[in-house]
XYZ file of C-alpha atoms in Angstrom:
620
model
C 145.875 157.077 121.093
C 144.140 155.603 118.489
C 144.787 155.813 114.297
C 142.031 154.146 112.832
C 140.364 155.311 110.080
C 136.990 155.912 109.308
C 135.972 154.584 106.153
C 137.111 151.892 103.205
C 140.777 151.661 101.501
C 140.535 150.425 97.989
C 143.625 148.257 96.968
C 145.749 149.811 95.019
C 146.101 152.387 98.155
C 146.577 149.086 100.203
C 149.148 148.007 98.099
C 151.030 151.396 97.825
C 151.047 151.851 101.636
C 152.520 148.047 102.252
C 155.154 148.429 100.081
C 156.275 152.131 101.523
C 156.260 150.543 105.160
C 160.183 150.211 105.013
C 160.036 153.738 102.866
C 158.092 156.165 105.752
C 160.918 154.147 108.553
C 163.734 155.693 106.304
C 163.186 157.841 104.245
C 164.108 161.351 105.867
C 167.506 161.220 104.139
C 165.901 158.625 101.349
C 163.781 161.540 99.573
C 166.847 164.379 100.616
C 164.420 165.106 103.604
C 165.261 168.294 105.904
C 165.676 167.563 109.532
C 166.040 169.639 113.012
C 169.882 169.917 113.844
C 170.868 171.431 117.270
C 174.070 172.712 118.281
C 177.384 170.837 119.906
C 176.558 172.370 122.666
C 173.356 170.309 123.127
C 175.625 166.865 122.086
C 178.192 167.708 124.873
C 175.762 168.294 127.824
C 173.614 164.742 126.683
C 176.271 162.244 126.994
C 175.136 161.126 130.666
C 172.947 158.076 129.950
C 171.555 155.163 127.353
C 168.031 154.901 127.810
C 165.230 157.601 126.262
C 161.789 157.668 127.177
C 159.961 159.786 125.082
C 157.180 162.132 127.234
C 156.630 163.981 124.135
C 155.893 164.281 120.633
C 159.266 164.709 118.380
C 159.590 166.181 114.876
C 162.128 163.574 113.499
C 162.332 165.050 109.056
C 160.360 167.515 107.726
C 160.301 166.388 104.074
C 158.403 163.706 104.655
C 157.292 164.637 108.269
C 157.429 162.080 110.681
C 156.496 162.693 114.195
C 157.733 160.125 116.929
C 154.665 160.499 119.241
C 155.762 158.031 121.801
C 158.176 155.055 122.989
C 161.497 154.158 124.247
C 164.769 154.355 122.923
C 167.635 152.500 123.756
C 171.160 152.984 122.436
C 174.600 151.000 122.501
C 177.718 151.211 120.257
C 180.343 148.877 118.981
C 183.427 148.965 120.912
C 181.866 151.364 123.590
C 182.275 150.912 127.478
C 179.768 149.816 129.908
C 179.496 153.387 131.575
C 176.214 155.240 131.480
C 176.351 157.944 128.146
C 179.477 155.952 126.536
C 176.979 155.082 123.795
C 175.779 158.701 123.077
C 179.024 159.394 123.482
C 180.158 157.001 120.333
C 177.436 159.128 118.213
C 179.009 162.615 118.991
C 182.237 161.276 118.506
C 181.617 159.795 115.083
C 180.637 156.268 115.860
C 177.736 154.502 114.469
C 175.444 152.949 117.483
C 172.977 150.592 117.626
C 169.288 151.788 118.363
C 166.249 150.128 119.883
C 162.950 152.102 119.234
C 160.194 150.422 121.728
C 156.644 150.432 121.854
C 156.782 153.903 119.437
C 153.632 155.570 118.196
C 154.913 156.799 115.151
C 153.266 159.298 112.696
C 153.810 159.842 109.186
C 152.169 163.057 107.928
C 151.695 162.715 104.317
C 150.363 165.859 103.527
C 153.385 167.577 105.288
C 151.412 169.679 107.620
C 150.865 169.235 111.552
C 147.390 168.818 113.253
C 148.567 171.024 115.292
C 152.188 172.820 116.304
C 154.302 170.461 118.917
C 154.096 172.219 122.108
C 158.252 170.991 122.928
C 161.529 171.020 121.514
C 163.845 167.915 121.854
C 165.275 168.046 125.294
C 169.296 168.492 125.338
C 169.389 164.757 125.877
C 167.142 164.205 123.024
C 167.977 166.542 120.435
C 171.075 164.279 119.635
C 169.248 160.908 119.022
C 166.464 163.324 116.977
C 169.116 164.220 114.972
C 170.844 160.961 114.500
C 167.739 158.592 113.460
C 166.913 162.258 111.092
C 170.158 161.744 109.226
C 170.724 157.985 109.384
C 173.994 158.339 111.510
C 173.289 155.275 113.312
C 174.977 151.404 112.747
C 171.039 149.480 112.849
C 168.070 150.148 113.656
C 165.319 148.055 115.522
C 161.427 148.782 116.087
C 159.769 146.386 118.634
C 155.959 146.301 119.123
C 155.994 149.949 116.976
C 152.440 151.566 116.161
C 152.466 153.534 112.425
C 150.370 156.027 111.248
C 150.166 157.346 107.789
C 147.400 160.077 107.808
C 146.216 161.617 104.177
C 145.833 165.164 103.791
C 141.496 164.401 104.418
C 142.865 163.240 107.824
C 141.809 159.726 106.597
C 144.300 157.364 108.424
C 145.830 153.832 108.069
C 147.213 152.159 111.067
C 149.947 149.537 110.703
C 150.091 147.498 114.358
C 153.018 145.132 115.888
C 155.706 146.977 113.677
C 158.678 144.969 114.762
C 161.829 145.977 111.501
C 165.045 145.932 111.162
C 166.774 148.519 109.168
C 170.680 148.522 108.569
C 172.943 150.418 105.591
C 173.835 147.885 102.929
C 176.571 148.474 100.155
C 176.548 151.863 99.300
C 173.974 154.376 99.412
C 171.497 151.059 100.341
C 169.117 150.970 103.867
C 167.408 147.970 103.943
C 164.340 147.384 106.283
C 162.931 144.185 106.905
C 160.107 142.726 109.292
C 156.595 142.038 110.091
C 153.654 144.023 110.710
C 149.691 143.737 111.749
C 147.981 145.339 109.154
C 143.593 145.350 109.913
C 144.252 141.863 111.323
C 146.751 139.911 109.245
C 150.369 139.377 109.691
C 152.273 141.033 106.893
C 155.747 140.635 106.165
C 157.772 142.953 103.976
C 161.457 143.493 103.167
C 162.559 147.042 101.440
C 165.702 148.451 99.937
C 166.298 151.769 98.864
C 169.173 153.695 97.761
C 169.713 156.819 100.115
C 169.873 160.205 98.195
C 173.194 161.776 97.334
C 174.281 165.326 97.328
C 172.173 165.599 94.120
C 169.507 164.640 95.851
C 168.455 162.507 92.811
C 164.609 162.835 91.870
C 164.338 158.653 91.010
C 165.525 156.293 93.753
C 166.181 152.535 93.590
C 163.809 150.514 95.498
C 163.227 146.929 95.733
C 160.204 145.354 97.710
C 159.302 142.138 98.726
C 155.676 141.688 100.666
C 153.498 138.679 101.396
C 150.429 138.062 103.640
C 147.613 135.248 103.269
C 145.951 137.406 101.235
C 148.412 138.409 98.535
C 152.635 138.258 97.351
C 153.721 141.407 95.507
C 157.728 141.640 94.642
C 159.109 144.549 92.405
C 162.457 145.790 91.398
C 162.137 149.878 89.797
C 162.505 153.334 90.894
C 160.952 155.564 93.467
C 160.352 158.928 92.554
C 160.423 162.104 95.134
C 158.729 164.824 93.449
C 155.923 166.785 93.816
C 153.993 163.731 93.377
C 154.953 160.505 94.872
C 155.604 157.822 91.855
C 156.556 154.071 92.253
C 157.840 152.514 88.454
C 158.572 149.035 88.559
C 159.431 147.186 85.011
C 159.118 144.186 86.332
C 156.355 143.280 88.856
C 154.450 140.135 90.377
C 151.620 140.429 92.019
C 149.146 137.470 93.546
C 146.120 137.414 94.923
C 144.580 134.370 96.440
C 140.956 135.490 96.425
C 139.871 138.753 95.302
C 136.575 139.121 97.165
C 138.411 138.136 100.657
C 141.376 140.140 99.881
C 138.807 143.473 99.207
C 137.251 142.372 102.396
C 140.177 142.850 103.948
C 141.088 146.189 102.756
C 137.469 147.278 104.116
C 135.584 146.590 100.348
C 132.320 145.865 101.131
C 131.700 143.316 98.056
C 129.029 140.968 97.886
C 129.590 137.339 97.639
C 129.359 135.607 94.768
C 130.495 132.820 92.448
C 134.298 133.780 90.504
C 136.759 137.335 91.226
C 138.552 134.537 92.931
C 142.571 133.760 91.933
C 144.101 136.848 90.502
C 147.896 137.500 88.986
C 149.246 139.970 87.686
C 153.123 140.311 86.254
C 154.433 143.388 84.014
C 155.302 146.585 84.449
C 153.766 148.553 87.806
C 153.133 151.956 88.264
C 152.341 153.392 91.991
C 151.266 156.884 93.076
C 149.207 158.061 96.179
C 145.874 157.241 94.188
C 146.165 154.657 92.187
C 148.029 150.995 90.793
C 148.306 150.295 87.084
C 149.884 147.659 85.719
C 151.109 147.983 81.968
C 152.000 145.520 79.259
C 150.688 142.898 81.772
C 150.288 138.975 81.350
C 146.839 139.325 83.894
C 144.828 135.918 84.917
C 141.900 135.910 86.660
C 139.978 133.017 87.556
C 142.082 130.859 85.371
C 141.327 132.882 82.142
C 144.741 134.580 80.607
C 144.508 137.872 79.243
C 147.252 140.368 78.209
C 146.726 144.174 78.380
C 146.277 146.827 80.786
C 144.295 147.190 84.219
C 144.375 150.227 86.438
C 142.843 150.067 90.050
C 142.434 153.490 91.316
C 140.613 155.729 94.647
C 137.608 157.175 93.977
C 135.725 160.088 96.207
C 133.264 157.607 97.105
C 134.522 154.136 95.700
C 137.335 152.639 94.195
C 137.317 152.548 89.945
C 138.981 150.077 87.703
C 139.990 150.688 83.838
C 141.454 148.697 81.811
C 141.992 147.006 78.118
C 142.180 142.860 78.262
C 142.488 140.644 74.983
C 141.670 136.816 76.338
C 142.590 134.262 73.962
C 139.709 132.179 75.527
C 137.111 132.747 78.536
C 135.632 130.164 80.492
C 132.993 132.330 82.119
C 131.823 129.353 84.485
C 133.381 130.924 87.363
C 130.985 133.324 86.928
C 127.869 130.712 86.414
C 125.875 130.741 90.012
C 125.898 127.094 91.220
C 122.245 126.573 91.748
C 119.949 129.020 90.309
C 121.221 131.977 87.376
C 120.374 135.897 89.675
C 118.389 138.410 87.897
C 121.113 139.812 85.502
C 122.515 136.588 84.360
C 118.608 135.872 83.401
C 118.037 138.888 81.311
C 121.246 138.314 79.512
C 120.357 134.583 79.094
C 118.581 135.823 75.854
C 121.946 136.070 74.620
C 122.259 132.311 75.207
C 124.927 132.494 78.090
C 127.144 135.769 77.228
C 127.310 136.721 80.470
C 130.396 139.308 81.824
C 132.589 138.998 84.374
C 130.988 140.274 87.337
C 127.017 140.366 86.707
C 126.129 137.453 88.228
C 126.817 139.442 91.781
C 124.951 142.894 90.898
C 124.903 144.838 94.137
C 128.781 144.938 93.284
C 127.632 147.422 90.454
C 127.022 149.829 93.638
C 130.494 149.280 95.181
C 133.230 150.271 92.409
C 133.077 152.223 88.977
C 134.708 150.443 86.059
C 135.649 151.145 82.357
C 136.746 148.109 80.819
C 137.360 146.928 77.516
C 137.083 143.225 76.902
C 138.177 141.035 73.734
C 138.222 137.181 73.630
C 138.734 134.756 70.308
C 136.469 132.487 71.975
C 134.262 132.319 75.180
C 132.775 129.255 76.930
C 130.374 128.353 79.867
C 130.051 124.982 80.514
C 128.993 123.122 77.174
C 128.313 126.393 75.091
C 130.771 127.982 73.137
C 130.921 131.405 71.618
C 133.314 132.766 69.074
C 134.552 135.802 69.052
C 133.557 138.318 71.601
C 134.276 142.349 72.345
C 132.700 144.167 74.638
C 132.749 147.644 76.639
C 132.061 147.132 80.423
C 131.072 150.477 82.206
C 129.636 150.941 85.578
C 128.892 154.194 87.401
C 127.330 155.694 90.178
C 125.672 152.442 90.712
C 124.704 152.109 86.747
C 126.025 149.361 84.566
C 125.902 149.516 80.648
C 127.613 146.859 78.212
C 127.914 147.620 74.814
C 128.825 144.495 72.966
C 130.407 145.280 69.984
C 130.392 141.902 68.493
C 129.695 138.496 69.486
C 129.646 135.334 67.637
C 126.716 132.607 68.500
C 127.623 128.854 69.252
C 124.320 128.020 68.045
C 125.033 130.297 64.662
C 124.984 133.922 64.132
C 126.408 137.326 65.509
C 125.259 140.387 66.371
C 125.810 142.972 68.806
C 123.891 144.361 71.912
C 123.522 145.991 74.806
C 122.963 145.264 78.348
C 121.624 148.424 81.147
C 121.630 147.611 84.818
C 120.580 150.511 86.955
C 121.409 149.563 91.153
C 120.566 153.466 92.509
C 117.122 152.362 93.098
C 115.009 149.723 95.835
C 114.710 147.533 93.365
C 117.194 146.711 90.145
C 116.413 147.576 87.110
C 117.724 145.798 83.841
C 117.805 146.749 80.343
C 118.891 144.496 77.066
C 118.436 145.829 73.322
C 120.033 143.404 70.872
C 119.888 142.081 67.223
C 121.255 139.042 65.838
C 121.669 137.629 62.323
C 121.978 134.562 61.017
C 120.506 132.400 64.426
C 119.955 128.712 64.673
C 116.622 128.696 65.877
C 116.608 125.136 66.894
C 119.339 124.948 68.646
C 118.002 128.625 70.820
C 114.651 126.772 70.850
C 116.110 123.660 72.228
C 117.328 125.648 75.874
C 113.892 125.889 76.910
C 112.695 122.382 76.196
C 112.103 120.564 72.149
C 112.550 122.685 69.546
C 108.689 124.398 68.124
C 111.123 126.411 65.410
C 113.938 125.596 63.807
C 116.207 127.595 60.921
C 118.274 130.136 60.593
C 116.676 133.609 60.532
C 116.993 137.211 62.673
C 116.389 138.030 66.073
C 115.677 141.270 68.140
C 114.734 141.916 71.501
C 114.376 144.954 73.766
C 113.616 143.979 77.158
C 113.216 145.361 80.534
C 112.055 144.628 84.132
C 112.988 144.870 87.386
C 113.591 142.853 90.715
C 115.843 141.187 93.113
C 115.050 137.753 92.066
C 114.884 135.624 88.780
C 110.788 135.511 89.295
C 110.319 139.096 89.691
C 112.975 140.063 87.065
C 110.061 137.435 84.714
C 107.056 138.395 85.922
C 107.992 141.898 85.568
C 109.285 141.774 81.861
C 108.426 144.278 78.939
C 109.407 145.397 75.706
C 109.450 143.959 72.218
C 110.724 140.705 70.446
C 111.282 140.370 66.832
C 111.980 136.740 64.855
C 112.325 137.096 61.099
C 113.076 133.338 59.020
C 112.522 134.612 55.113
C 114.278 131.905 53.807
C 112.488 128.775 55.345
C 112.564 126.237 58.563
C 110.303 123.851 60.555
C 108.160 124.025 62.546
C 108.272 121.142 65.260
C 104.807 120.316 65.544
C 102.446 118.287 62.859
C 99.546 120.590 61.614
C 97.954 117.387 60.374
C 97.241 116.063 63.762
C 95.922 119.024 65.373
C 92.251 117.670 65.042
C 93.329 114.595 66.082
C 94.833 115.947 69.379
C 91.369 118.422 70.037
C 89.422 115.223 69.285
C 90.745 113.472 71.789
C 91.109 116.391 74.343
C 86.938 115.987 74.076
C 87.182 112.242 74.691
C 86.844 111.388 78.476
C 90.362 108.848 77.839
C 92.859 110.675 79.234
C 95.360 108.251 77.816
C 94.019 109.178 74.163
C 94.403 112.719 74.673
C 98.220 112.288 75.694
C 98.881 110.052 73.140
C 97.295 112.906 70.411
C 99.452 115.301 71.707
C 102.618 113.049 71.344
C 101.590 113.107 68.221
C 101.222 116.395 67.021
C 105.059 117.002 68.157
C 106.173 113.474 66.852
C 106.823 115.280 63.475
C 107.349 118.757 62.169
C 106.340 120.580 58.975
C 108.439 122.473 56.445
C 107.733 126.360 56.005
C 108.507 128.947 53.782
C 109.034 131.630 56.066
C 107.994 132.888 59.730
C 107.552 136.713 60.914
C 106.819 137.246 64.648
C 106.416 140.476 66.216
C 105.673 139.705 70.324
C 105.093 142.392 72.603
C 106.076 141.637 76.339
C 104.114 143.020 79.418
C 104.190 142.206 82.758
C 105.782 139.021 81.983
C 103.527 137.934 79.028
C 104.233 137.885 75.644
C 101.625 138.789 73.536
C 100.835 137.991 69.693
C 101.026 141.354 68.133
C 101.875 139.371 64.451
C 102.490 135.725 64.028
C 102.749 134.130 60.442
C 104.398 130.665 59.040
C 103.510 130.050 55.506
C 104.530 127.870 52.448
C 102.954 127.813 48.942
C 99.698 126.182 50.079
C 98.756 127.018 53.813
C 99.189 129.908 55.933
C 99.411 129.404 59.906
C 98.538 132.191 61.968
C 98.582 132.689 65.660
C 96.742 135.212 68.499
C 97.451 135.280 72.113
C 100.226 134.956 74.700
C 102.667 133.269 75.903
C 103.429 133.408 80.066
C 107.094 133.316 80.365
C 107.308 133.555 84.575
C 104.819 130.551 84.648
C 105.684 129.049 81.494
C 101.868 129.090 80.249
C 100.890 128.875 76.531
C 96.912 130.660 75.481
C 97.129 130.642 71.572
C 94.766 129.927 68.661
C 95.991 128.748 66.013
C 94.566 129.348 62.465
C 95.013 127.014 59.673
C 94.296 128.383 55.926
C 95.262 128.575 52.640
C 97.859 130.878 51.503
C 97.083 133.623 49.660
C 98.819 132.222 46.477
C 96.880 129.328 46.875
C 93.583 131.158 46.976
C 94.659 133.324 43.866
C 95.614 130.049 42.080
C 92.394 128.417 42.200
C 90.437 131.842 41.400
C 89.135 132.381 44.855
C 88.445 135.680 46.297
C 91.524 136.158 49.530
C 88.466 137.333 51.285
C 85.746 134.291 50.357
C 85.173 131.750 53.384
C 87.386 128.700 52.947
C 85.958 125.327 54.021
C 89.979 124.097 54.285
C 90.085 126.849 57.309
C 90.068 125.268 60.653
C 91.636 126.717 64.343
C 92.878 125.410 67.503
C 93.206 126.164 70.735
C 96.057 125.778 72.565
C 96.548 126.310 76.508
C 97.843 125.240 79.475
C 101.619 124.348 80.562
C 103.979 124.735 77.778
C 104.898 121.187 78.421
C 101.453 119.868 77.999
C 98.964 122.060 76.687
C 95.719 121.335 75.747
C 94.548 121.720 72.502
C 90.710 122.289 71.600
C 88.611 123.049 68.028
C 87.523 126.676 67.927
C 84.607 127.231 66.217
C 82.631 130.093 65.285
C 79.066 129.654 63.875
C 78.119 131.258 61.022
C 81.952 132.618 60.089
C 84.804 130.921 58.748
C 87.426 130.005 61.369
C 89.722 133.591 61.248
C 92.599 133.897 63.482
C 90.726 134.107 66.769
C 93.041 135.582 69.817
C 92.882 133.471 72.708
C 92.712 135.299 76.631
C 95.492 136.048 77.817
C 97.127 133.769 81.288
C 95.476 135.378 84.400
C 97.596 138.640 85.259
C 98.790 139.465 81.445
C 97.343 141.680 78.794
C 94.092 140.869 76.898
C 93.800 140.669 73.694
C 90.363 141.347 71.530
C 89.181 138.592 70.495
């Protein structure tokens, strides 16, 4: 007979059902549970040998209803005689014996209904043992090699292999059960006490657990509660996990691999039902970061859900930093300069769980980078991801809040990220991607989108709007003054002298005014919709694109005077200027070249250079 089930077990079910292992061997009188009680006459006629096979299914409680589907049962008493029946004779005659249940299949019907009616009664012989392991009226019990079922009312069921326990009274109203079992291919030992039900039948139990595997330690001390819906209430609770990704593999999670959702602990007060584990007024660490709140882990209809509120003093988010090369999500949300959330650096997990988690931390870290304060709102469903970060404070300067969409229900992944930040050190943002071309403090705004399975088609597939606003000065780190010098010497067949030039033109930087920037991204390319630097007596202006997937510059740049200046010396804005000049600029962002654009017959205007191969034109 076989009790697998057919499907996945989240682990807070996982949990509940290890810890009730001892509970569904007991429990019949535990919970106040009803049980089948023949009459004397049965006892008298049964007391003829010690040994029970069992050729058919036996109803051993009702409340819960346990069926004994299978196995041997062997019986001796204290004190008792070495004649066939003197141990089923100690039973009937008051005396507590000494069973042995062997190779059992044992059922545990938590819904409380039958698949189907059982087709026998306990035999005469039988019907006294039924009764005896129904009411506890036994001295210790013993399961060898035992087989347990626990089937939901769906018919979903878990199987619990190699049940070998020992269960005995303690002081008082107290069974204990201890022993090992094989649960989907680990060794699992546990060791239960409960405090039997009295004539009052009391609704809240005792109960004391102790379990431990490879995969995890849980110990609590609290109440069990037999109502019309189980409850488990523990004040005090430990629970540790040595990885979470291999432990979820184990329960039958299907979660991708990934860097961090390693170490996990867990100690405050736990709360158990059929559906779900919460722990309350927790200390929680995970992955080495410390956090205090709350964190439910509960069944789903088609995947497990977690909720929760955590406040982290600090979070080191390396854990979460892939080892070689950042995935698609962690790229989009590089824009926010390495705020990246527990979890999003593996995003086909987005398709295996729901979530609603609230995060706080005074400060967050990733290797060298440091944030400040940080709140977020983590929500994932039906395969869609959305963080709304409240607040977040810069290393680099500034804050700002944001918003990050991942959508997983497609072929492809799609991403999402709408922020705006105040008060940004450009430099120090400008500096991630190579030396600084801006630096100051001004505002930033992006809303971005693309789509792919990999950093390069996440890039390459990029569009949306970007936004850069400095209105009370900066630097820009390139000389203006040796542009010409550098397009001189681009014409000049020494390549040396050309290299040299453009060393030059970023050996020094100029002092602005202010900068404006409005960008528009498409397929990849960012394209000049606006681009302005200006002090009192020059205006630079820009036209083009910029090729983020290849890292490609196509810009010319237009030098002239500023409109003050022009309206200072009594020139017409719209008169040509002979101090008007522009550049071209193209080629690897590292090493562009840089070329005199002119235009016979006009003054130099802001000319717009062609776009890389692939992006959007603009008209020249």
């Amino acid at each position: 007979m076989t009790f697998e089930r057919d499907g996945r077990r989240s682990l807070p079910a996982a949990l509940a059902l290890l810890a009730l292992v001892g509970c569904a061997l007991i429990s019949p009188v535990l919970l106040g549970g009803s049980r089948p009680g023949p009459g004397s006459a049965g006892y008298l006629n049964a007391a003829s040998r010690d040994s029970f096979p069992i050729a058919a299914p036996l109803q051993l409680s009702r409340e819960p209803l346990i069926v004994l589907e299978s196995g041997t049962i062997t019986l001796s008493a204290a004190g008792a005689g070495p004649k066939p029946g003197q141990s089923l004779l100690a039973l009937l005659i008051g005396r507590r014996a000494d069973l042995v249940v062997s190779d059992a299949i044992i059922t545990v019907h938590r819904s409380g209904i039958l698949d189907a009616p059982l087709a026998t009664e306990p035999s005469q012989s039988l019907a006294p043992i039924v009764a005896s392991l129904g009411s506890m009226e036994f001295r210790t019990l013993t399961l060898n090699g035992a087989t347990v079922a626990l089937r939901s009312a769906d018919g979903a069921t878990e199987t619990l292999h190699n049940v070998s326990a020992d269960i005995a009274h303690g002081r008082g109203r107290e069974i204990t059960a201890a022993g090992k079992l094989t649960y989907r291919g680990d060794d699992v030992a546990f060791d239960v006490a409960l405090t039997r039900a009295g004539d009052g039948k009391e609704l809240s139990l005792p109960v004391r657990a102790k379990i431990s595997s490879q995969h995890l330690n849980a110990s609590f001390e609290g109440s069990l509660t037999a109502s019309d819906r189980f409850q488990l209430k523990a004040p005090s609770a430990q629970l540790t996990i040595r990885n979470l990704r291999e432990t979820a593999a184990w329960l039958g999670e299907q979660w991708p691999t990934g860097p961090g959702l390693g170490a996990f602990s867990a100690t405050g007060v736990l709360i158990i039902d059929k559906d779900a584990a919460t722990f309350e007024n927790a200390r929680i660490m995970i992955d080495g970061n410390g956090s205090s709140g709350a964190l439910t882990l509960a069944l789903g209809n088609d995947r497990p859900s977690v909720q929760g509120t955590l406040a982290f003093d600090g979070l080191n988010l390396m854990p979460y930093a892939a080892k070689q090369q950042t995935t698609a999500i962690a790229l989009t949300n590089d824009w926010l300069a390495s705020l990246r959330l527990p979890g999003l650096e593996t995003p086909s997990l987005v398709r295996e769980l729901d979530a609603d988690v609230r995060i706080s931390a005074k400060s967050v870290s990733i290797g060298s980078s440091n944030l400040g304060r940080c709140a977020a709102s983590l929500n994932i469903k039906n395969g869609r991801l959305s963080a709304d970060i409240a607040e977040v404070e810069l290393e680099y300067g500034g804050s700002g809040e944001g918003r990050l969409d991942v959508d997983m229900t497609g072929a492809v992944p799609r991403y999402g990220l709408r922020t705006n930040l105040t008060g940004v050190d450009f430099g120090k943002l400008a500096a991630r991607f190579g030396r600084p071309i801006l630096e100051g403090v001004g505002d930033l705004a992006l809303d971005l989108a693309g789509e792919g399975s990999t950093d390069a088609n996440v890039l390459a597939s990029l569009s949306g709007k970007v936004a850069v606003d400095m209105v009370e000065g900066g630097r820009l780190g390139f000389s203006t003054d040796a542009l010409a010098g550098a397009a001189a010497a681009n014409s000049s067949a020494a390549a040396n002298s050309s290299a040299a030039a453009l060393t030059a033109v970023t050996a020094s930087s100029i002092t602005v005014d202010r900068v404006i920037a409005r960008l528009v991204a498409e397929h990849g390319v960012l394209t000049v919709d606006k681009l302005e630097a200006s002090d009192a007596e020059r205006m630079l202006t820009a036209a083009g694109s910029f090729g983020i997937a290849d890292r490609t510059v196509d810009l010319t740049l237009t030098l002239a005077p500023s409109r003050d200046a022009v309206l200072a010396r009594g020139l017409s804005t719209s008169a040509a200027s002979p101090a008007t000049s522009a550049f071209r600029v193209r080629g690897p962002w590292t090493a562009p070249a840089i070329t005199i654009v002119t235009r016979p017959g006009k003054s130099a205007e802001p000319t717009a250079a062609p776009a890389p191969p692939g992006g959007p034109k603009v008209p020249g």
